mmCIF file of C-alpha atoms and ligand atoms in Angstrom:
data_model
loop_
_atom_site.group_PDB
_atom_site.id
_atom_site.type_symbol
_atom_site.label_atom_id
_atom_site.label_comp_id
_atom_site.label_asym_id
_atom_site.label_seq_id
_atom_site.Cartn_x
_atom_site.Cartn_y
_atom_site.Cartn_z
ATOM 1 C CA UNK F 93 37.039 -125.039 -51.640
ATOM 2 C CA UNK F 94 34.272 -127.571 -51.581
ATOM 3 C CA UNK F 95 31.953 -126.181 -54.201
ATOM 4 C CA UNK F 96 33.261 -125.872 -57.765
ATOM 5 C CA UNK F 97 32.150 -122.585 -59.333
ATOM 6 C CA UNK F 98 30.354 -124.449 -62.121
ATOM 7 C CA UNK F 99 28.234 -126.294 -59.540
ATOM 8 C CA UNK F 100 26.841 -123.222 -57.798
ATOM 9 C CA UNK F 101 24.108 -122.095 -60.224
ATOM 10 C CA UNK F 102 22.791 -125.626 -60.993
ATOM 11 C CA UNK F 103 22.716 -126.441 -57.277
ATOM 12 C CA UNK F 104 20.759 -123.298 -56.462
ATOM 13 C CA UNK F 105 18.247 -124.238 -59.178
ATOM 14 C CA UNK F 106 17.920 -127.703 -57.660
ATOM 15 C CA UNK F 107 17.320 -126.158 -54.239
ATOM 16 C CA UNK F 108 14.612 -123.971 -55.805
ATOM 17 C CA UNK F 109 13.013 -127.109 -57.239
ATOM 18 C CA UNK F 110 13.058 -128.785 -53.817
ATOM 19 C CA UNK F 111 11.480 -125.735 -52.201
ATOM 20 C CA UNK F 112 8.746 -125.542 -54.822
ATOM 21 C CA UNK F 113 7.535 -129.050 -54.072
ATOM 22 C CA UNK F 114 8.255 -129.430 -50.342
ATOM 23 C CA UNK F 115 7.566 -127.171 -47.372
ATOM 24 C CA UNK F 116 8.449 -126.973 -43.712
ATOM 25 C CA UNK F 117 10.573 -129.660 -42.125
ATOM 26 C CA UNK F 118 10.410 -132.051 -45.129
ATOM 27 C CA UNK F 119 11.879 -129.258 -47.285
ATOM 28 C CA UNK F 120 14.675 -128.613 -44.781
ATOM 29 C CA UNK F 121 15.344 -132.339 -44.564
ATOM 30 C CA UNK F 122 15.624 -132.652 -48.339
ATOM 31 C CA UNK F 123 17.967 -129.643 -48.555
ATOM 32 C CA UNK F 124 20.199 -131.271 -45.899
ATOM 33 C CA UNK F 125 20.120 -134.588 -47.735
ATOM 34 C CA UNK F 126 20.869 -132.998 -51.079
ATOM 35 C CA UNK F 127 23.831 -130.959 -49.781
ATOM 36 C CA UNK F 128 25.254 -133.941 -47.927
ATOM 37 C CA UNK F 129 24.947 -136.158 -50.989
ATOM 38 C CA UNK F 130 26.293 -133.568 -53.453
ATOM 39 C CA UNK F 131 29.377 -132.361 -51.568
ATOM 40 C CA UNK F 132 31.469 -135.078 -49.905
ATOM 41 C CA UNK F 133 33.251 -132.666 -47.561
ATOM 42 C CA UNK F 134 29.860 -131.719 -46.079
ATOM 43 C CA UNK F 135 30.004 -134.645 -43.672
ATOM 44 C CA UNK F 136 27.110 -133.594 -41.453
ATOM 45 C CA UNK F 137 24.516 -131.023 -42.529
ATOM 46 C CA UNK F 138 21.851 -129.653 -40.207
ATOM 47 C CA UNK F 139 19.307 -126.851 -39.957
ATOM 48 C CA UNK F 140 18.614 -125.326 -36.561
ATOM 49 C CA UNK F 141 15.641 -123.030 -35.915
ATOM 50 C CA UNK F 142 15.705 -120.242 -33.348
ATOM 51 C CA UNK F 143 12.996 -120.822 -30.756
ATOM 52 C CA UNK F 144 13.137 -118.238 -27.975
ATOM 53 C CA UNK F 145 16.637 -118.423 -26.519
ATOM 54 C CA UNK F 146 17.508 -121.794 -28.008
ATOM 55 C CA UNK F 147 18.370 -123.346 -31.345
ATOM 56 C CA UNK F 148 16.282 -126.416 -32.118
ATOM 57 C CA UNK F 149 17.489 -128.997 -34.631
ATOM 58 C CA UNK F 150 14.767 -129.321 -37.276
ATOM 59 C CA UNK F 151 16.531 -131.436 -39.912
ATOM 60 C CA UNK F 152 19.877 -133.124 -40.451
ATOM 61 C CA UNK F 153 21.683 -135.589 -42.689
ATOM 62 C CA UNK F 154 24.894 -137.412 -41.906
ATOM 63 C CA UNK F 155 26.379 -140.600 -40.542
ATOM 64 C CA UNK F 156 25.357 -139.985 -36.920
ATOM 65 C CA UNK F 157 22.745 -138.163 -34.884
ATOM 66 C CA UNK F 158 23.992 -135.330 -32.673
ATOM 67 C CA UNK F 159 23.207 -135.037 -28.987
ATOM 68 C CA UNK F 160 22.972 -131.250 -29.532
ATOM 69 C CA UNK F 161 19.353 -131.113 -30.636
ATOM 70 C CA UNK F 162 18.733 -127.985 -28.551
ATOM 71 C CA UNK F 163 21.498 -125.411 -28.095
ATOM 72 C CA UNK F 164 21.108 -122.321 -25.875
ATOM 73 C CA UNK F 165 22.046 -119.222 -27.902
ATOM 74 C CA UNK F 166 24.832 -118.397 -25.490
ATOM 75 C CA UNK F 167 26.634 -121.643 -26.357
ATOM 76 C CA UNK F 168 28.677 -123.081 -29.185
ATOM 77 C CA UNK F 169 29.567 -121.940 -32.664
ATOM 78 C CA UNK F 170 25.871 -122.284 -33.450
ATOM 79 C CA UNK F 171 24.977 -119.792 -30.740
ATOM 80 C CA UNK F 172 27.708 -117.395 -31.859
ATOM 81 C CA UNK F 173 26.364 -117.246 -35.431
ATOM 82 C CA UNK F 174 22.891 -116.118 -34.305
ATOM 83 C CA UNK F 175 24.155 -113.864 -31.499
ATOM 84 C CA UNK F 176 26.440 -112.053 -33.907
ATOM 85 C CA UNK F 177 24.079 -112.528 -36.878
ATOM 86 C CA UNK F 178 26.912 -113.562 -39.180
ATOM 87 C CA UNK F 179 28.399 -116.619 -40.796
ATOM 88 C CA UNK F 180 31.092 -118.288 -38.695
ATOM 89 C CA UNK F 181 33.815 -120.462 -40.235
ATOM 90 C CA UNK F 182 35.984 -122.469 -37.838
ATOM 91 C CA UNK F 183 39.108 -123.778 -39.553
ATOM 92 C CA UNK F 184 40.084 -126.130 -36.729
ATOM 93 C CA UNK F 185 37.542 -126.881 -34.013
ATOM 94 C CA UNK F 186 40.308 -128.162 -31.730
ATOM 95 C CA UNK F 187 41.575 -124.621 -31.267
ATOM 96 C CA UNK F 188 38.170 -123.011 -30.674
ATOM 97 C CA UNK F 189 37.155 -122.999 -26.985
ATOM 98 C CA UNK F 190 33.494 -122.279 -27.827
ATOM 99 C CA UNK F 191 33.097 -125.371 -29.984
ATOM 100 C CA UNK F 192 30.513 -127.892 -28.755
ATOM 101 C CA UNK F 193 31.738 -131.317 -29.777
ATOM 102 C CA UNK F 194 29.329 -133.572 -31.632
ATOM 103 C CA UNK F 195 31.479 -136.058 -33.535
ATOM 104 C CA UNK F 196 35.030 -137.249 -32.868
ATOM 105 C CA UNK F 197 35.841 -136.975 -36.564
ATOM 106 C CA UNK F 198 34.917 -133.297 -36.927
ATOM 107 C CA UNK F 199 37.792 -130.890 -37.612
ATOM 108 C CA UNK F 200 36.043 -127.839 -39.058
ATOM 109 C CA UNK F 201 32.644 -126.222 -39.067
ATOM 110 C CA UNK F 202 30.637 -123.567 -40.892
ATOM 111 C CA UNK F 203 27.463 -121.987 -39.556
ATOM 112 C CA UNK F 204 25.400 -119.630 -41.735
ATOM 113 C CA UNK F 205 22.382 -117.692 -40.416
ATOM 114 C CA UNK F 206 18.968 -117.990 -42.034
ATOM 115 C CA UNK F 207 17.359 -114.545 -41.811
ATOM 116 C CA UNK F 208 13.957 -112.966 -42.187
ATOM 117 C CA UNK F 209 13.971 -109.189 -42.570
ATOM 118 C CA UNK F 210 17.620 -109.163 -41.513
ATOM 119 C CA UNK F 211 17.066 -110.940 -38.199
ATOM 120 C CA UNK F 212 18.303 -114.509 -37.676
ATOM 121 C CA UNK F 213 15.550 -117.139 -37.430
ATOM 122 C CA UNK F 214 17.752 -120.206 -37.818
ATOM 123 C CA UNK F 215 20.954 -121.455 -39.385
ATOM 124 C CA UNK F 216 22.637 -124.020 -41.586
ATOM 125 C CA UNK F 217 25.352 -125.909 -39.671
ATOM 126 C CA UNK F 218 27.883 -128.088 -41.524
ATOM 127 C CA UNK F 219 30.713 -130.176 -40.064
ATOM 128 C CA UNK F 220 33.778 -131.306 -42.013
ATOM 129 C CA UNK F 221 36.359 -133.961 -41.234
ATOM 130 C CA UNK F 222 39.336 -131.983 -42.538
ATOM 131 C CA UNK F 223 40.959 -128.866 -41.098
ATOM 132 C CA UNK F 224 39.955 -125.856 -43.259
ATOM 133 C CA UNK F 225 37.269 -127.798 -45.084
ATOM 134 C CA UNK F 226 35.295 -124.575 -45.646
ATOM 135 C CA UNK F 227 36.300 -121.273 -47.207
ATOM 136 C CA UNK F 228 34.737 -118.096 -48.589
ATOM 137 C CA UNK F 229 33.347 -120.047 -51.537
ATOM 138 C CA UNK F 230 31.366 -122.297 -49.226
ATOM 139 C CA UNK F 231 30.257 -119.320 -47.188
ATOM 140 C CA UNK F 232 28.903 -117.419 -50.221
ATOM 141 C CA UNK F 233 27.258 -120.566 -51.579
ATOM 142 C CA UNK F 234 25.594 -121.454 -48.283
ATOM 143 C CA UNK F 235 24.509 -117.856 -47.716
ATOM 144 C CA UNK F 236 22.705 -118.013 -51.085
ATOM 145 C CA UNK F 237 20.936 -121.165 -49.957
ATOM 146 C CA UNK F 238 20.141 -119.769 -46.513
ATOM 147 C CA UNK F 239 18.496 -116.777 -48.201
ATOM 148 C CA UNK F 240 15.914 -119.180 -49.648
ATOM 149 C CA UNK F 241 15.064 -121.058 -46.450
ATOM 150 C CA UNK F 242 13.138 -118.580 -44.286
ATOM 151 C CA UNK F 243 9.672 -119.743 -45.473
ATOM 152 C CA UNK F 244 10.544 -123.384 -44.759
ATOM 153 C CA UNK F 245 11.874 -122.490 -41.294
ATOM 154 C CA UNK F 246 8.709 -120.544 -40.473
ATOM 155 C CA UNK F 247 6.550 -123.433 -41.681
ATOM 156 C CA UNK F 248 8.587 -125.933 -39.646
ATOM 157 C CA UNK F 249 7.841 -123.913 -36.509
ATOM 158 C CA UNK F 250 4.139 -124.640 -36.990
ATOM 159 C CA UNK F 251 4.556 -128.397 -37.459
ATOM 160 C CA UNK F 252 4.264 -130.881 -34.613
ATOM 161 C CA UNK F 253 7.680 -132.101 -33.503
ATOM 162 C CA UNK F 254 8.517 -135.779 -33.689
ATOM 163 C CA UNK F 255 8.970 -137.405 -30.252
ATOM 164 C CA UNK F 256 12.466 -137.111 -28.772
HETATM 165 N N1 SME N 91 29.438 -127.874 -33.023
HETATM 166 C C1 SME N 91 28.267 -127.084 -32.817
HETATM 167 C C2 SME N 91 27.164 -127.903 -32.209
HETATM 168 C C3 SME N 91 26.293 -128.580 -33.197
HETATM 169 S S1 SME N 91 27.017 -129.937 -33.925
HETATM 170 O O1 SME N 91 28.120 -129.504 -34.776
HETATM 171 C C4 SME N 91 25.951 -130.780 -34.829
HETATM 172 C C5 SME N 91 28.592 -125.852 -31.974
HETATM 173 O O2 SME N 91 29.720 -125.693 -31.522
HETATM 174 O O3 SME N 91 27.684 -125.048 -31.750
#
């Protein structure tokens, strides 16, 4: 368990505060930064947005950039989460044949859909450096956050993309 029970409600209030002052990609970026800073096992935190048949990386925070800035929905754990419209927790990425490697240090991953009207429009993707870094507590916590992010994801879709 990464998130102590006592941290859940205050964190959700802080996310609300972020989303009341920032919109679009800057809001997603600040949510990524805040989660990465607050929970040490969240080693890399990103938000992908569904654009046609691909997931586009809109914001991330972590020690390294990923080469997977655009992931076809038929690929990876990221693709699986939107295809199946459910949260996916991978306890050990080394034993998951669908895993798309980003960082040598990654051992586990959690991907949580961001939905609008029940349909996935994006996702939160978090990598951990320990096997079984994420459990049902993380899933419930991140699903609560994802439920707040649809407006920011929609707004990000309308913003010009930075080069690269
Ligand atoms: N591992 C992901 C790709 C994205 S990186 O973790 C940043 C996957 O298997 O879809």
